[in-house]
Coordinates of C-alpha atoms in Angstrom, one line a residue:
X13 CA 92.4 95.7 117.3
X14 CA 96.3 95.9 118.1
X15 CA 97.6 99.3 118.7
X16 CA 101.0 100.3 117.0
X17 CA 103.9 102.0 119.8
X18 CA 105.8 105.4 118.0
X19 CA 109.2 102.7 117.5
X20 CA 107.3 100.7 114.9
X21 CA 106.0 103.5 113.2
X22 CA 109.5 105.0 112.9
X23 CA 111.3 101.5 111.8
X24 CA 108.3 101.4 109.1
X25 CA 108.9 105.3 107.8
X26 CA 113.0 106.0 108.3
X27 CA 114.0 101.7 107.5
X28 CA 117.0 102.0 109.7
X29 CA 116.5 98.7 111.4
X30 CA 116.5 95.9 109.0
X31 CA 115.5 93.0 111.7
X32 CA 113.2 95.6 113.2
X33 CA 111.6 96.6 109.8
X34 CA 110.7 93.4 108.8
X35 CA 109.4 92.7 112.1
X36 CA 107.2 95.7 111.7
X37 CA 105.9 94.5 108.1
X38 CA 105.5 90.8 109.5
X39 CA 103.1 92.0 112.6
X40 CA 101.3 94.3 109.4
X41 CA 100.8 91.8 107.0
X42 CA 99.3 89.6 109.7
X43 CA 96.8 92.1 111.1
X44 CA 95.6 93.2 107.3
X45 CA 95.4 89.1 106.5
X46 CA 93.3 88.9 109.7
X47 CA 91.3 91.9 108.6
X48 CA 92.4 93.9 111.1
X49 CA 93.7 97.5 111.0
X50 CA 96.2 98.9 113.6
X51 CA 95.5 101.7 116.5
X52 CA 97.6 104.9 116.5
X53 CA 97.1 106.6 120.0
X54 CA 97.4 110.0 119.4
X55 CA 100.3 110.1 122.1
X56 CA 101.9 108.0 119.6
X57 CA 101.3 110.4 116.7
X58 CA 102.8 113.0 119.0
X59 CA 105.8 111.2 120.2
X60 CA 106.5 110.5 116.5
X61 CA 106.3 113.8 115.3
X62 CA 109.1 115.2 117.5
X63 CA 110.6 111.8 116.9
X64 CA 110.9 112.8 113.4
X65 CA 111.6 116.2 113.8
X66 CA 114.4 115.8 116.7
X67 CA 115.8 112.6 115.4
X68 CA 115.8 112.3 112.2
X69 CA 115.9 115.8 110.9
X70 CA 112.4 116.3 109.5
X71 CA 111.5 119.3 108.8
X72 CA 108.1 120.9 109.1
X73 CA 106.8 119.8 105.7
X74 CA 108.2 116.8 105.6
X75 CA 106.3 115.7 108.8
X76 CA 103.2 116.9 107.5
X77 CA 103.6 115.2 104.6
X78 CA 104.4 111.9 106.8
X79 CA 101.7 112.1 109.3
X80 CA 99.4 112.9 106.4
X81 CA 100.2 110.0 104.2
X82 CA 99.3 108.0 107.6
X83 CA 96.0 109.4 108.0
X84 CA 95.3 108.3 104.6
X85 CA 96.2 104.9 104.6
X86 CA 93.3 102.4 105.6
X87 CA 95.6 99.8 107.8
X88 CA 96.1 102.4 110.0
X89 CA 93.5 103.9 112.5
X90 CA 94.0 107.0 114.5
X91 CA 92.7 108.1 118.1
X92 CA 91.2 111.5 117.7
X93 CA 92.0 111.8 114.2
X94 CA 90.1 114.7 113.3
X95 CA 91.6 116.6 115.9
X96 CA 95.4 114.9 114.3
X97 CA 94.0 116.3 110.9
X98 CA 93.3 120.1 111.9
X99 CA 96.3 120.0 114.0
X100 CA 98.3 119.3 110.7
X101 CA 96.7 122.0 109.2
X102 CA 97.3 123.9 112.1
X103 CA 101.0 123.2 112.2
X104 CA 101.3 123.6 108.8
X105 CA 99.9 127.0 108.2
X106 CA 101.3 128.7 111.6
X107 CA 104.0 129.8 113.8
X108 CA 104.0 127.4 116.4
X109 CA 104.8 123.7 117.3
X110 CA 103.0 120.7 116.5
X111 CA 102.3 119.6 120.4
X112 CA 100.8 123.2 120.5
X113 CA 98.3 122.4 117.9
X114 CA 97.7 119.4 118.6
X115 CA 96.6 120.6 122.0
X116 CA 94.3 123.5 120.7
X117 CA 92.9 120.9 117.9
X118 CA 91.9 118.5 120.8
X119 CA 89.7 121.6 122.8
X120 CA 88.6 122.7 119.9
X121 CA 87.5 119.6 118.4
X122 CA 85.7 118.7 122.1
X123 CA 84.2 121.9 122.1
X124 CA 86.2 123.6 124.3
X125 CA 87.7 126.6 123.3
X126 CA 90.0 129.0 123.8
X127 CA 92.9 127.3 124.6
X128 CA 94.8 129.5 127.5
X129 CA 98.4 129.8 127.2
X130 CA 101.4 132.0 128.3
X131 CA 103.3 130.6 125.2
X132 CA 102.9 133.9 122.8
X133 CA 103.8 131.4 119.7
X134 CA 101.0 128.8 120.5
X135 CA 98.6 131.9 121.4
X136 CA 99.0 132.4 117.1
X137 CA 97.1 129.5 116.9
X138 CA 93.1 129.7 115.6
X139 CA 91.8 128.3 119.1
X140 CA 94.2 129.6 121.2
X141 CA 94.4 132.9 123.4
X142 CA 97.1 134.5 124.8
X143 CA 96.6 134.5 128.8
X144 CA 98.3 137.8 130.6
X145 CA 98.9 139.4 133.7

């Protein structure tokens, strides 16, 4: 299975790139004709959500919205991706970043929780603890 880098996946969603798009659906259309589905790193889904955000001026629901379309579609496979999925929720329903969630999701989902942190926003997060002095 090929593995998708965060460029392709923002060529495929924003279509600012016209050679680069096409490229993108070319290499997709081969893999699904080959059977194949594509690999999301969840370094990659992280990368893109700031991408998004920072870049092209997503805003909190419409990144949810993206990386949840994503999660749905079958050509795509993610690393970790319940973890992606209650970070999402997460992220959606709370005061603090998407990296933040992410991270708790990840101990969570491996069993290891809380997740320490000095960050008082994150520390909101079901999973997370606020570490003091």
């Amino acid at each position: 299975m090929a593995a998708l880098g965060t460029n392709v996946l923002v060529r495929l969603l924003v279509e600012d790139d016209a050679a680069q798009l096409a490229a993108a659906r070319k290499l997709i259309r081969r893999c699904l004709n080959a059977g194949e589905a594509l690999f999301i790193p969840i370094t990659v889904a992280l990368e893109l959500e700031w991408v998004l955000r920072s870049s092209f001026g997503f805003d909190k629901v419409a990144v949810v919205a993206t990386l949840s379309k994503l999660l749905s579609t079958f050509e795509l496979v993610f690393e970790s991706e319940r973890s992606l999925e209650l970070a999402l929720m997460l992220y959606r329903d709370g005061p603090a970043g998407f990296s933040d969630c992410l991270h708790t999701a990840l101990a969570s989902t491996a069993g290891e929780s809380p997740l320490w942190t000095f960050d008082k926003a994150a520390a909101k997060v079901t999973g997370a603890r606020l570490l003091t002095r």
